Each structure stands twice: as C-alpha cells, then as structure tokens.
mmCIF file of C-alpha atoms and ligand atoms in Angstrom:
data_model
loop_
_atom_site.group_PDB
_atom_site.id
_atom_site.type_symbol
_atom_site.label_atom_id
_atom_site.label_comp_id
_atom_site.label_asym_id
_atom_site.label_seq_id
_atom_site.Cartn_x
_atom_site.Cartn_y
_atom_site.Cartn_z
ATOM 1 C CA MET A 29 0.271 -0.102 -0.170
ATOM 2 C CA GLU A 30 1.284 3.892 -0.719
ATOM 3 C CA LYS A 31 3.432 5.579 1.944
ATOM 4 C CA LEU A 32 1.289 8.363 3.811
ATOM 5 C CA GLY A 33 3.320 11.702 3.185
ATOM 6 C CA LEU A 34 3.755 12.757 6.363
ATOM 7 C CA ALA A 35 4.853 16.698 7.208
ATOM 8 C CA ILE A 36 5.739 17.948 11.313
ATOM 9 C CA VAL A 37 4.487 21.415 12.496
ATOM 10 C CA GLY A 38 6.155 21.716 15.671
ATOM 11 C CA TYR A 39 9.631 20.661 15.290
ATOM 12 C CA GLY A 40 10.541 20.600 19.142
ATOM 13 C CA GLY A 41 11.173 17.736 21.890
ATOM 14 C CA MET A 42 8.343 15.657 20.710
ATOM 15 C CA GLY A 43 8.619 16.488 17.204
ATOM 16 C CA THR A 44 12.169 15.651 16.726
ATOM 17 C CA TYR A 45 11.421 12.651 18.319
ATOM 18 C CA HIS A 46 8.610 11.599 16.274
ATOM 19 C CA ALA A 47 10.822 12.341 13.137
ATOM 20 C CA SER A 48 13.528 10.436 14.462
ATOM 21 C CA THR A 49 12.220 7.237 16.466
ATOM 22 C CA LEU A 50 8.316 6.836 16.134
ATOM 23 C CA ILE A 51 7.627 7.590 12.407
ATOM 24 C CA PRO A 52 7.990 3.942 10.216
ATOM 25 C CA GLU A 53 9.792 5.028 7.545
ATOM 26 C CA GLU A 54 7.536 1.818 5.899
ATOM 27 C CA TYR A 55 4.318 3.390 6.140
ATOM 28 C CA TYR A 56 5.359 6.757 5.948
ATOM 29 C CA ASP A 57 7.327 9.604 3.913
ATOM 30 C CA ILE A 58 8.436 12.604 6.276
ATOM 31 C CA LYS A 59 7.609 15.265 3.815
ATOM 32 C CA GLY A 60 8.366 17.609 6.246
ATOM 33 C CA ILE A 61 8.135 20.439 8.443
ATOM 34 C CA PHE A 62 6.972 23.645 9.519
ATOM 35 C CA ASP A 63 8.663 25.483 13.081
ATOM 36 C CA ILE A 64 7.730 28.605 14.165
ATOM 37 C CA ALA A 65 11.397 29.308 15.530
ATOM 38 C CA LYS A 66 13.978 29.463 12.931
ATOM 39 C CA LYS A 67 16.739 27.342 14.898
ATOM 40 C CA GLN A 68 14.304 24.015 15.337
ATOM 41 C CA GLN A 69 14.044 24.828 11.287
ATOM 42 C CA ALA A 70 17.866 24.980 11.012
ATOM 43 C CA VAL A 71 17.992 21.893 12.762
ATOM 44 C CA ALA A 72 15.923 20.551 10.539
ATOM 45 C CA GLU A 73 17.831 20.980 7.459
ATOM 46 C CA GLU A 74 20.837 19.959 9.576
ATOM 47 C CA ASN A 75 18.699 16.358 9.857
ATOM 48 C CA GLY A 76 18.409 16.974 5.874
ATOM 49 C CA LEU A 77 14.474 17.429 6.245
ATOM 50 C CA ASN A 78 12.771 20.036 4.397
ATOM 51 C CA VAL A 79 11.427 22.785 6.030
ATOM 52 C CA TYR A 80 7.902 24.313 4.871
ATOM 53 C CA GLU A 81 8.120 28.075 4.969
ATOM 54 C CA ASP A 82 4.701 28.463 6.885
ATOM 55 C CA LEU A 83 1.281 26.822 7.992
ATOM 56 C CA ASP A 84 -0.758 27.517 4.554
ATOM 57 C CA ALA A 85 2.971 25.982 2.797
ATOM 58 C CA VAL A 86 2.092 22.072 4.190
ATOM 59 C CA LEU A 87 -1.448 22.829 3.870
ATOM 60 C CA SER A 88 -1.124 23.748 0.085
ATOM 61 C CA ASP A 89 1.633 20.383 -0.534
ATOM 62 C CA LYS A 90 -0.401 18.228 -2.284
ATOM 63 C CA ASP A 91 1.912 14.703 -1.588
ATOM 64 C CA VAL A 92 1.267 15.589 2.735
ATOM 65 C CA GLU A 93 -2.102 13.492 3.736
ATOM 66 C CA VAL A 94 -1.428 13.485 7.079
ATOM 67 C CA VAL A 95 -0.291 17.183 9.540
ATOM 68 C CA LEU A 96 1.498 15.732 12.863
ATOM 69 C CA ILE A 97 1.144 18.479 15.818
ATOM 70 C CA ALA A 98 3.536 19.201 18.165
ATOM 71 C CA THR A 99 3.022 22.359 19.234
ATOM 72 C CA PRO A 100 2.419 23.054 22.006
ATOM 73 C CA ASN A 101 -1.431 22.510 23.806
ATOM 74 C CA ASP A 102 -3.149 25.933 23.475
ATOM 75 C CA SER A 103 -2.406 25.793 19.119
ATOM 76 C CA HIS A 104 -3.720 22.366 18.362
ATOM 77 C CA LYS A 105 -6.855 23.390 18.108
ATOM 78 C CA GLU A 106 -5.916 26.396 14.741
ATOM 79 C CA ILE A 107 -3.983 23.869 13.553
ATOM 80 C CA ALA A 108 -5.694 21.294 14.086
ATOM 81 C CA ILE A 109 -9.099 23.021 11.952
ATOM 82 C CA LYS A 110 -6.636 24.315 9.263
ATOM 83 C CA SER A 111 -5.331 21.022 8.227
ATOM 84 C CA LEU A 112 -8.497 19.106 8.146
ATOM 85 C CA GLU A 113 -10.146 22.019 6.406
ATOM 86 C CA ALA A 114 -7.792 21.769 3.817
ATOM 87 C CA GLY A 115 -8.486 17.635 3.334
ATOM 88 C CA LYS A 116 -5.081 16.439 5.730
ATOM 89 C CA ASN A 117 -5.836 13.746 8.406
ATOM 90 C CA VAL A 118 -4.555 14.816 11.489
ATOM 91 C CA ILE A 119 -2.174 13.116 14.488
ATOM 92 C CA CYS A 120 -2.551 15.608 17.510
ATOM 93 C CA GLU A 121 -0.421 15.790 20.187
ATOM 94 C CA LYS A 122 -1.806 15.338 23.867
ATOM 95 C CA PRO A 123 -3.615 16.604 25.437
ATOM 96 C CA VAL A 124 -5.249 16.966 22.166
ATOM 97 C CA MET A 125 -7.290 20.774 23.092
ATOM 98 C CA MET A 126 -7.435 22.926 25.740
ATOM 99 C CA SER A 127 -10.983 22.252 26.689
ATOM 100 C CA SER A 128 -13.608 19.723 25.353
ATOM 101 C CA SER A 129 -15.467 22.665 23.569
ATOM 102 C CA GLU A 130 -12.076 23.300 21.540
ATOM 103 C CA LEU A 131 -12.353 19.295 20.958
ATOM 104 C CA ASP A 132 -16.174 19.040 19.909
ATOM 105 C CA GLU A 133 -15.421 22.145 17.569
ATOM 106 C CA VAL A 134 -12.543 20.085 16.345
ATOM 107 C CA LEU A 135 -14.427 17.013 15.837
ATOM 108 C CA LYS A 136 -16.904 18.793 13.854
ATOM 109 C CA VAL A 137 -14.512 19.530 11.937
ATOM 110 C CA ALA A 138 -13.266 16.543 11.182
ATOM 111 C CA GLU A 139 -16.906 15.164 10.689
ATOM 112 C CA LYS A 140 -17.479 17.597 8.075
ATOM 113 C CA THR A 141 -14.341 17.102 5.284
ATOM 114 C CA ASP A 142 -13.953 13.072 6.559
ATOM 115 C CA ARG A 143 -10.808 12.960 7.849
ATOM 116 C CA VAL A 144 -9.347 10.628 10.241
ATOM 117 C CA PHE A 145 -7.990 12.979 13.418
ATOM 118 C CA MET A 146 -6.875 11.039 16.202
ATOM 119 C CA VAL A 147 -4.450 11.707 19.352
ATOM 120 C CA HIS A 148 -1.493 10.670 20.430
ATOM 121 C CA GLN A 149 -2.222 8.894 23.294
ATOM 122 C CA ASN A 150 0.908 6.570 23.059
ATOM 123 C CA ARG A 151 1.421 5.973 26.780
ATOM 124 C CA ARG A 152 -1.439 3.113 26.593
ATOM 125 C CA TRP A 153 1.546 0.576 24.707
ATOM 126 C CA ASP A 154 4.179 0.964 27.594
ATOM 127 C CA PRO A 155 5.169 -2.142 28.677
ATOM 128 C CA ASP A 156 4.492 -0.746 32.478
ATOM 129 C CA PHE A 157 0.997 -0.101 31.812
ATOM 130 C CA LEU A 158 0.301 -3.502 29.860
ATOM 131 C CA VAL A 159 2.147 -5.288 32.848
ATOM 132 C CA ILE A 160 -1.005 -3.791 34.972
ATOM 133 C CA ARG A 161 -3.472 -4.948 31.736
ATOM 134 C CA GLU A 162 -2.126 -8.285 32.243
ATOM 135 C CA LEU A 163 -3.062 -8.649 35.812
ATOM 136 C CA TRP A 164 -6.383 -7.447 35.432
ATOM 137 C CA ASP A 165 -7.339 -9.718 32.695
ATOM 138 C CA ASN A 166 -5.168 -12.915 34.544
ATOM 139 C CA LYS A 167 -5.969 -12.240 37.610
ATOM 140 C CA GLN A 168 -3.147 -13.347 39.109
ATOM 141 C CA ILE A 169 -4.291 -11.071 42.365
ATOM 142 C CA GLY A 170 -7.717 -11.963 41.921
ATOM 143 C CA GLU A 171 -10.484 -8.825 41.360
ATOM 144 C CA ILE A 172 -8.809 -5.884 40.716
ATOM 145 C CA PHE A 173 -10.131 -3.982 43.361
ATOM 146 C CA GLN A 174 -7.498 -0.631 43.948
ATOM 147 C CA ILE A 175 -5.376 0.730 41.664
ATOM 148 C CA GLU A 176 -2.413 3.319 42.199
ATOM 149 C CA SER A 177 -0.488 5.120 39.520
ATOM 150 C CA ARG A 178 2.020 7.681 40.007
ATOM 151 C CA VAL A 179 4.998 9.648 38.641
ATOM 152 C CA HIS A 180 7.478 11.331 40.475
ATOM 153 C CA GLY A 181 10.223 14.029 39.831
ATOM 154 C CA ALA A 182 11.908 16.040 41.532
ATOM 155 C CA ASN A 183 12.873 18.793 38.659
ATOM 156 C CA GLY A 184 9.869 21.078 39.305
ATOM 157 C CA ILE A 185 7.787 22.207 35.464
ATOM 158 C CA PRO A 186 10.273 22.095 32.558
ATOM 159 C CA GLY A 187 10.834 23.716 29.761
ATOM 160 C CA ASP A 188 8.756 27.514 29.370
ATOM 161 C CA TRP A 189 5.063 27.059 28.247
ATOM 162 C CA ARG A 190 4.634 24.239 30.254
ATOM 163 C CA HIS A 191 4.920 27.149 32.968
ATOM 164 C CA VAL A 192 2.092 29.402 31.305
ATOM 165 C CA LYS A 193 -1.430 28.723 32.423
ATOM 166 C CA SER A 194 -2.899 30.412 28.532
ATOM 167 C CA GLN A 195 -0.323 27.286 26.657
ATOM 168 C CA GLY A 196 -1.983 24.678 28.515
ATOM 169 C CA GLY A 197 0.995 24.056 31.098
ATOM 170 C CA GLY A 198 0.284 22.270 34.545
ATOM 171 C CA MET A 199 1.015 19.108 34.989
ATOM 172 C CA VAL A 200 -3.077 17.767 35.077
ATOM 173 C CA LEU A 201 -2.331 18.450 31.115
ATOM 174 C CA ASP A 202 1.429 17.036 30.832
ATOM 175 C CA TRP A 203 1.368 13.615 32.587
ATOM 176 C CA GLY A 204 -1.827 13.838 34.340
ATOM 177 C CA VAL A 205 -3.851 13.229 30.881
ATOM 178 C CA HIS A 206 -0.980 9.793 29.657
ATOM 179 C CA LEU A 207 -2.173 8.564 33.634
ATOM 180 C CA LEU A 208 -5.931 9.197 33.746
ATOM 181 C CA ASP A 209 -5.786 8.132 29.799
ATOM 182 C CA GLN A 210 -4.503 5.014 31.045
ATOM 183 C CA ILE A 211 -6.915 4.081 33.963
ATOM 184 C CA HIS A 212 -9.965 5.424 32.167
ATOM 185 C CA THR A 213 -9.070 2.799 29.308
ATOM 186 C CA LEU A 214 -8.415 -0.454 31.914
ATOM 187 C CA VAL A 215 -11.373 0.646 34.626
ATOM 188 C CA GLY A 216 -14.071 0.763 31.808
ATOM 189 C CA SER A 217 -15.971 2.837 33.605
ATOM 190 C CA PRO A 218 -17.694 6.060 34.562
ATOM 191 C CA ILE A 219 -16.521 8.220 37.721
ATOM 192 C CA LYS A 220 -19.481 7.826 40.589
ATOM 193 C CA SER A 221 -16.875 10.239 42.797
ATOM 194 C CA LEU A 222 -13.574 12.199 42.366
ATOM 195 C CA THR A 223 -11.663 14.273 45.026
ATOM 196 C CA ALA A 224 -8.902 15.848 43.480
ATOM 197 C CA ASP A 225 -5.814 18.132 44.882
ATOM 198 C CA LEU A 226 -3.843 20.971 42.907
ATOM 199 C CA SER A 227 -0.565 21.459 44.038
ATOM 200 C CA PHE A 228 1.126 24.875 43.481
ATOM 201 C CA VAL A 229 3.805 24.765 46.049
ATOM 202 C CA LEU A 230 6.286 26.525 43.407
ATOM 203 C CA GLY A 231 4.552 29.277 42.651
ATOM 204 C CA ASN A 232 3.503 28.488 39.430
ATOM 205 C CA GLU A 233 0.482 30.597 37.875
ATOM 206 C CA VAL A 234 -0.032 26.809 36.836
ATOM 207 C CA ASP A 235 -0.481 22.948 38.613
ATOM 208 C CA ASP A 236 2.760 21.230 39.956
ATOM 209 C CA GLY A 237 0.992 17.857 40.527
ATOM 210 C CA PHE A 238 -1.751 16.527 41.718
ATOM 211 C CA THR A 239 -3.451 13.790 43.249
ATOM 212 C CA VAL A 240 -6.875 12.738 42.550
ATOM 213 C CA THR A 241 -8.733 9.603 43.629
ATOM 214 C CA ILE A 242 -11.379 8.288 41.402
ATOM 215 C CA LEU A 243 -14.305 5.842 42.603
ATOM 216 C CA HIS A 244 -16.108 4.164 39.052
ATOM 217 C CA GLU A 245 -18.875 2.860 39.070
ATOM 218 C CA ASN A 246 -18.408 -0.439 39.108
ATOM 219 C CA GLY A 247 -16.659 -0.105 42.874
ATOM 220 C CA ILE A 248 -13.109 0.442 41.787
ATOM 221 C CA LYS A 249 -11.327 2.740 43.294
ATOM 222 C CA SER A 250 -8.343 4.629 41.449
ATOM 223 C CA VAL A 251 -5.810 7.137 42.626
ATOM 224 C CA VAL A 252 -3.830 8.997 40.445
ATOM 225 C CA GLU A 253 -0.337 11.219 41.141
ATOM 226 C CA VAL A 254 1.551 12.848 39.204
ATOM 227 C CA GLY A 255 4.807 15.437 41.941
ATOM 228 C CA THR A 256 7.516 17.562 40.039
ATOM 229 C CA THR A 257 8.492 17.866 43.707
ATOM 230 C CA ASN A 258 9.385 13.883 44.687
ATOM 231 C CA PHE A 259 12.454 13.543 45.749
ATOM 232 C CA VAL A 260 11.150 10.492 47.528
ATOM 233 C CA LYS A 261 9.303 8.742 44.976
ATOM 234 C CA LEU A 262 6.657 5.899 45.368
ATOM 235 C CA PRO A 263 6.166 3.238 43.123
ATOM 236 C CA ARG A 264 4.736 3.721 39.874
ATOM 237 C CA TRP A 265 1.765 1.095 40.260
ATOM 238 C CA TYR A 266 0.751 -0.285 43.687
ATOM 239 C CA VAL A 267 -2.443 -2.457 42.832
ATOM 240 C CA LYS A 268 -5.325 -4.753 45.167
ATOM 241 C CA GLY A 269 -6.895 -8.035 44.043
ATOM 242 C CA THR A 270 -8.661 -9.527 45.775
ATOM 243 C CA LYS A 271 -6.135 -12.428 46.276
ATOM 244 C CA GLY A 272 -3.237 -10.184 46.568
ATOM 245 C CA THR A 273 -1.552 -7.638 45.616
ATOM 246 C CA ALA A 274 0.792 -5.838 43.502
ATOM 247 C CA ILE A 275 3.562 -4.031 42.640
ATOM 248 C CA ILE A 276 6.096 -2.401 39.999
ATOM 249 C CA HIS A 277 8.501 0.007 41.496
ATOM 250 C CA ASP A 278 9.585 2.053 38.220
ATOM 251 C CA TRP A 279 9.669 1.804 33.840
ATOM 252 C CA ASP A 280 11.794 -0.770 34.614
ATOM 253 C CA LEU A 281 9.389 -3.153 36.034
ATOM 254 C CA SER A 282 11.265 -4.263 38.969
ATOM 255 C CA GLY A 283 8.265 -4.651 41.024
ATOM 256 C CA THR A 284 6.421 -8.265 42.573
ATOM 257 C CA ALA A 285 3.138 -9.726 42.960
ATOM 258 C CA ILE A 286 2.080 -11.164 46.589
ATOM 259 C CA VAL A 287 -1.285 -13.745 46.935
ATOM 260 C CA ALA A 288 -2.263 -15.555 49.603
ATOM 261 C CA THR A 289 -1.928 -19.525 49.538
ATOM 262 C CA GLY A 290 -5.081 -19.881 50.974
ATOM 263 C CA ASN A 291 -3.371 -21.692 53.428
ATOM 264 C CA ASP A 292 -3.069 -19.001 56.790
ATOM 265 C CA ALA A 293 -3.312 -22.495 59.628
ATOM 266 C CA ALA A 294 -0.421 -20.207 60.953
ATOM 267 C CA THR A 295 -1.617 -16.948 62.589
ATOM 268 C CA PRO A 296 0.465 -14.536 62.645
ATOM 269 C CA ALA A 297 2.030 -13.249 65.958
ATOM 270 C CA PRO A 298 2.202 -9.998 66.840
ATOM 271 C CA ILE A 299 4.929 -7.830 66.703
ATOM 272 C CA GLN A 300 6.235 -5.166 68.464
ATOM 273 C CA ALA A 301 5.302 -1.848 66.856
ATOM 274 C CA GLY A 302 7.021 1.544 67.565
ATOM 275 C CA VAL A 303 5.677 1.505 71.608
ATOM 276 C CA GLY A 304 2.690 -1.357 71.262
ATOM 277 C CA LEU A 305 1.363 -4.794 70.073
ATOM 278 C CA THR A 306 0.248 -5.351 66.774
ATOM 279 C CA LYS A 307 -1.169 -8.889 64.863
ATOM 280 C CA THR A 308 -2.915 -6.693 62.802
ATOM 281 C CA MET A 309 -0.264 -5.098 60.970
ATOM 282 C CA ALA A 310 2.115 -8.244 61.614
ATOM 283 C CA PRO A 311 3.163 -10.293 58.080
ATOM 284 C CA PRO A 312 1.352 -12.521 57.329
ATOM 285 C CA SER A 313 3.156 -15.988 58.230
ATOM 286 C CA GLU A 314 5.161 -17.707 55.359
ATOM 287 C CA GLU A 315 2.932 -20.803 54.371
ATOM 288 C CA ALA A 316 0.033 -18.037 53.825
ATOM 289 C CA THR A 317 2.085 -16.133 51.025
ATOM 290 C CA GLU A 318 3.830 -16.222 47.837
ATOM 291 C CA GLU A 319 5.522 -14.470 45.996
ATOM 292 C CA LEU A 320 5.299 -14.153 42.060
ATOM 293 C CA PRO A 321 7.084 -12.485 39.473
ATOM 294 C CA LEU A 322 5.135 -10.111 37.848
ATOM 295 C CA PRO A 323 3.338 -11.494 34.170
ATOM 296 C CA THR A 324 5.347 -10.691 31.377
ATOM 297 C CA PRO A 325 2.820 -8.216 29.658
ATOM 298 C CA HIS A 326 1.122 -9.015 26.339
ATOM 299 C CA MET A 327 2.428 -6.331 23.962
ATOM 300 C CA MET A 328 0.518 -4.617 21.536
ATOM 301 C CA ASN A 329 -0.700 -6.403 18.217
ATOM 302 C CA GLU A 330 0.180 -2.829 16.313
ATOM 303 C CA SER A 331 2.033 0.153 16.860
ATOM 304 C CA PHE A 332 0.748 3.690 16.674
ATOM 305 C CA TYR A 333 1.642 4.809 13.988
ATOM 306 C CA PHE A 334 1.163 1.733 11.501
ATOM 307 C CA ASN A 335 -2.609 1.740 12.938
ATOM 308 C CA PHE A 336 -3.510 5.350 11.845
ATOM 309 C CA PHE A 337 -1.847 4.062 8.913
ATOM 310 C CA ARG A 338 -4.260 1.606 8.637
ATOM 311 C CA VAL A 339 -7.342 3.783 9.995
ATOM 312 C CA VAL A 340 -6.878 5.379 6.845
ATOM 313 C CA ARG A 341 -5.674 3.975 4.346
ATOM 314 C CA GLU A 342 -8.249 0.678 5.671
ATOM 315 C CA GLY A 343 -11.034 2.211 6.627
ATOM 316 C CA ALA A 344 -9.433 0.293 10.344
ATOM 317 C CA GLU A 345 -10.868 1.005 13.688
ATOM 318 C CA PRO A 346 -8.938 3.715 15.340
ATOM 319 C CA PHE A 347 -6.951 2.621 18.588
ATOM 320 C CA VAL A 348 -7.355 5.842 20.250
ATOM 321 C CA LYS A 349 -11.129 6.642 20.271
ATOM 322 C CA ASN A 350 -11.604 10.342 19.925
ATOM 323 C CA GLU A 351 -14.329 9.321 22.598
ATOM 324 C CA GLU A 352 -12.404 8.138 25.223
ATOM 325 C CA VAL A 353 -10.238 11.361 24.600
ATOM 326 C CA ARG A 354 -13.433 13.267 25.370
ATOM 327 C CA ASP A 355 -14.198 11.681 28.088
ATOM 328 C CA VAL A 356 -10.616 11.892 30.093
ATOM 329 C CA MET A 357 -10.085 15.747 28.735
ATOM 330 C CA LEU A 358 -14.185 15.808 30.860
ATOM 331 C CA LEU A 359 -12.142 14.437 33.625
ATOM 332 C CA MET A 360 -9.265 16.830 33.839
ATOM 333 C CA GLU A 361 -12.174 19.957 33.377
ATOM 334 C CA ARG A 362 -13.841 18.246 36.570
ATOM 335 C CA ILE A 363 -10.681 18.248 38.514
ATOM 336 C CA PHE A 364 -9.888 21.514 37.094
ATOM 337 C CA GLU A 365 -13.673 22.705 38.739
ATOM 338 C CA GLU A 366 -13.104 20.311 42.178
ATOM 339 C CA ALA A 367 -10.035 20.695 43.583
ATOM 340 C CA ASP A 368 -8.692 21.793 46.693
ATOM 341 C CA ILE A 369 -5.543 24.202 46.410
ATOM 342 C CA VAL A 370 -2.206 22.875 47.826
ATOM 343 C CA LYS A 371 0.248 26.039 48.147
HETATM 344 P P1 LIG B 424 9.009 22.123 22.353
HETATM 345 O O1 LIG B 424 7.883 23.169 23.292
HETATM 346 O O2 LIG B 424 9.206 20.933 22.593
HETATM 347 O O3 LIG B 424 8.299 22.060 21.226
HETATM 348 C C1 LIG B 424 7.217 22.507 20.564
HETATM 349 C C2 LIG B 424 7.882 23.530 19.254
HETATM 350 O O4 LIG B 424 6.118 24.189 18.515
HETATM 351 C C3 LIG B 424 9.012 24.750 19.182
HETATM 352 O O5 LIG B 424 10.286 24.205 18.632
HETATM 353 C C4 LIG B 424 8.146 25.601 18.899
HETATM 354 O O6 LIG B 424 9.039 26.443 18.433
HETATM 355 C C5 LIG B 424 7.071 25.901 17.607
HETATM 356 N N1 LIG B 424 5.632 25.868 17.985
HETATM 357 C C6 LIG B 424 5.793 27.098 18.247
HETATM 358 N N2 LIG B 424 4.158 27.054 18.056
HETATM 359 C C7 LIG B 424 3.866 26.678 16.401
HETATM 360 C C8 LIG B 424 2.772 26.728 15.729
HETATM 361 N N3 LIG B 424 1.692 27.955 16.024
HETATM 362 N N4 LIG B 424 3.363 26.207 14.358
HETATM 363 C C9 LIG B 424 4.512 25.674 14.292
HETATM 364 N N5 LIG B 424 5.754 25.311 15.538
HETATM 365 C C10 LIG B 424 4.978 25.951 16.788
HETATM 366 O O7 LIG B 424 6.969 21.334 23.352
HETATM 367 P P2 LIG B 424 7.314 19.551 23.310
HETATM 368 O O8 LIG B 424 7.601 19.304 24.418
HETATM 369 O O9 LIG B 424 7.808 18.842 21.900
HETATM 370 O O10 LIG B 424 5.895 19.516 23.304
HETATM 371 C C11 LIG B 424 4.939 19.712 22.218
HETATM 372 C C12 LIG B 424 3.353 18.783 21.967
HETATM 373 O O11 LIG B 424 3.422 17.519 22.612
HETATM 374 C C13 LIG B 424 2.950 19.606 23.541
HETATM 375 O O12 LIG B 424 1.181 19.555 23.247
HETATM 376 C C14 LIG B 424 2.899 18.240 24.177
HETATM 377 O O13 LIG B 424 1.979 17.850 25.168
HETATM 378 C C15 LIG B 424 3.162 16.961 23.297
HETATM 379 N N6 LIG B 424 4.188 16.002 24.062
HETATM 380 C C16 LIG B 424 3.299 15.217 24.307
HETATM 381 C C17 LIG B 424 4.574 14.173 24.503
HETATM 382 C C18 LIG B 424 4.407 13.020 24.673
HETATM 383 O O14 LIG B 424 4.439 11.323 25.621
HETATM 384 N N7 LIG B 424 3.031 11.881 23.877
HETATM 385 C C19 LIG B 424 5.806 13.969 25.213
HETATM 386 C C20 LIG B 424 5.886 15.145 25.000
HETATM 387 C C21 LIG B 424 5.509 16.250 24.798
#
C-alpha cells in the first residue's frame, strides 16, 4: 500500500522524537516540517528535512496527507482545524486540546471533512501499563479493586510554555492526561465520585502536580498522582486485588506480586510496633503467602503509527478513539473545577 506523506508542525522536543524514532519509514514519507522558530528550522535542515515556509505551504502541498501537530497545547485547535479543512488527516499530540469545547469544534470539522483525527496517547503502549492490564485480565491477584498510578520527579515543571496557563501548562495536562487515559481505558467505568487536589507549591501559575482519587461506578477505586517535587518516589503502580497485591516500582518493570495461598493455618504472631503490639499489621506467615513474578506484558499488536496508517488507508478501527479522549478531557476539566489547592 502506498506510504502516507506526512508533515510535522512543531519540530521541538516531541516533533524531533517523532521524526527520529517513532514514524516508521515503511508506512510514512516525511515530506517536511514547519516550526515558527528559526533555530528549529535550522535543526531540521541539518537533519536533512525539508522546511516549509509556513503552515499554508504545508497545507497546500498535495503530497502531504497527514499533519502531525507537535506544538504547545494552545495551538493545537487552530492547526487541527486548518489542516482538516485543507483535506489533511491529523495526528495530534496530547493533551488533545485546551478544553472539551475546543475538541468538539475540531471533531465537527473532522466529521464534515471526513478526515481522520487521532490523538497520540502513546502511553497506552507502555510496558508497565501493559503489565497492569495483564494482571487485570489474568486475575493473578484476584479481581483488582484498587489501582494507584503515580509518576514522581523532583525537577519541577520543565521548559517554558509548560509554566504558562494560557498555553496549557501544568501537570494535569502534561503527565496527567497520560495517567488518566490509562486508567480510563483500563477500568472502563464511569466516575461515581471524585476528590482531587492541585499543587502550586512551586509558585507557578499552573499546577506542579496533583492527586485525584476516583470511585468508579463498578466499585473500583483509582488514585492518580503526578508530582514534580518528590525527592523520594513512591512506586509507579500499586495494585490491590481480592487475592493479593502487586507493585511495580518503576519503568524498568521491577516489582513483585504477593498472593494469598489460602493456607492460613498459622496465624500471624503479634509484633512490636512502635511502643505497642500488633497482630493486625504483623506480616502474614510464610505459608500464607507466595511471591510471584510480575506477568509478562502482552505487547500491542500494532504500533500507534501502523494503526493510524490502517485507519486512513483501510478504514480500520482507530485504537485511540476520540470519545475516550473526550471523556478524559471532561475528567480533567472536572479536576480543575473541583480540586482543592495546595500551596
Ligand atoms: P517544545 O516546546 O519542545 O516544542 C514545540 C515546538 O513547536 C517548538 O519548537 C516551537 O517553536 C514550535 N511551535 C510553537 N508554536 C508553533 C506554531 N504555531 N506552528 C509551528 N510551530 C510552533 O514542546 P514539546 O515538548 O515538543 O511538546 C509539543 C507537544 O507535544 C505538546 O502538546 C506536548 O504536550 C506534547 N508532548 C507529548 C509527549 C508524549 O509522550 N506524547 C511528550 C512530550 C510532549
């Protein structure tokens, strides 16, 4: 099948990564880039890429069938609408837009122009997330009823526009959208109730982290936390099931699953805890539990880019669906509306 001609709009951190690492040559022909910064234009030239003069030049190139938007968040909408109206298919970086109403506008144009619009929710392919998905499916720790997903750093908010509210800065829209998207696709159940807090301890006009606890209608509780002031990290995943508990420490997939054997003949002996004694918090006897390795994740059948190729060329089902992305946008709006502020 004929390759898709693709142009990259925004050749910064993520745009260059798409070009150098993500876009498969087998299915795509990179026709060039457009970036408003002269410096990035020069980098593209050094990398042997064609540089378009402006967005109109990209959109009037008939060989460009796909526009990849990898610009700061506040510019996604305008570029998406112009690209769709010019008859291009669009891959848009996350967070899809600044709000659900912006997204609705864009989706209307995609429908009217009959073009594909798909968001790069790439962390659905993360191996640590796929381990959790495997635990969910294989029931190694029983029925999962609590999922805690965290990313912790100690470097504050990176870069420039990520500090600016009007540009869509802050951690909810940055790492938050990935983690919430993972939980949304995994649990697949509407929100019954939610509590959240946003951290502003670094004194920026945007959140430097947040915690949200969601009770889903199917009874599952999820906790999602992003921190940029965490000099000691909590585990990437902590998951409780009816038969056991699993932990994944980091993206290296180190971790373990401890499950109950059902052999509770030996009741735990009380232990000294602080100045008191406890049996409740004593470790279970050796016979009562078993340590299992984490399951091997089932890797996804197709990459984001191969799926997008098939959606455009064959009318295949998009792996990242716009309804899902919209649900997560609504969830983030709810977090902004309802969260307490920590300063
Ligand atoms: P960046 O600042 O490194 O790069 C953005 C580039 O866009 C800059 O070179 C800038 O000059 C250019 N630009 C700004 N406005 C433009 C416009 N109107 N037209 C053309 N070029 C323009 O930012 P980044 O880290 O690359 O982030 C870009 C997008 O990618 C954001 O939406 C971000 O959330 C997303 N992102 C996604 C992931 C992921 O894992 N999916 C990771 C990082 C960033």
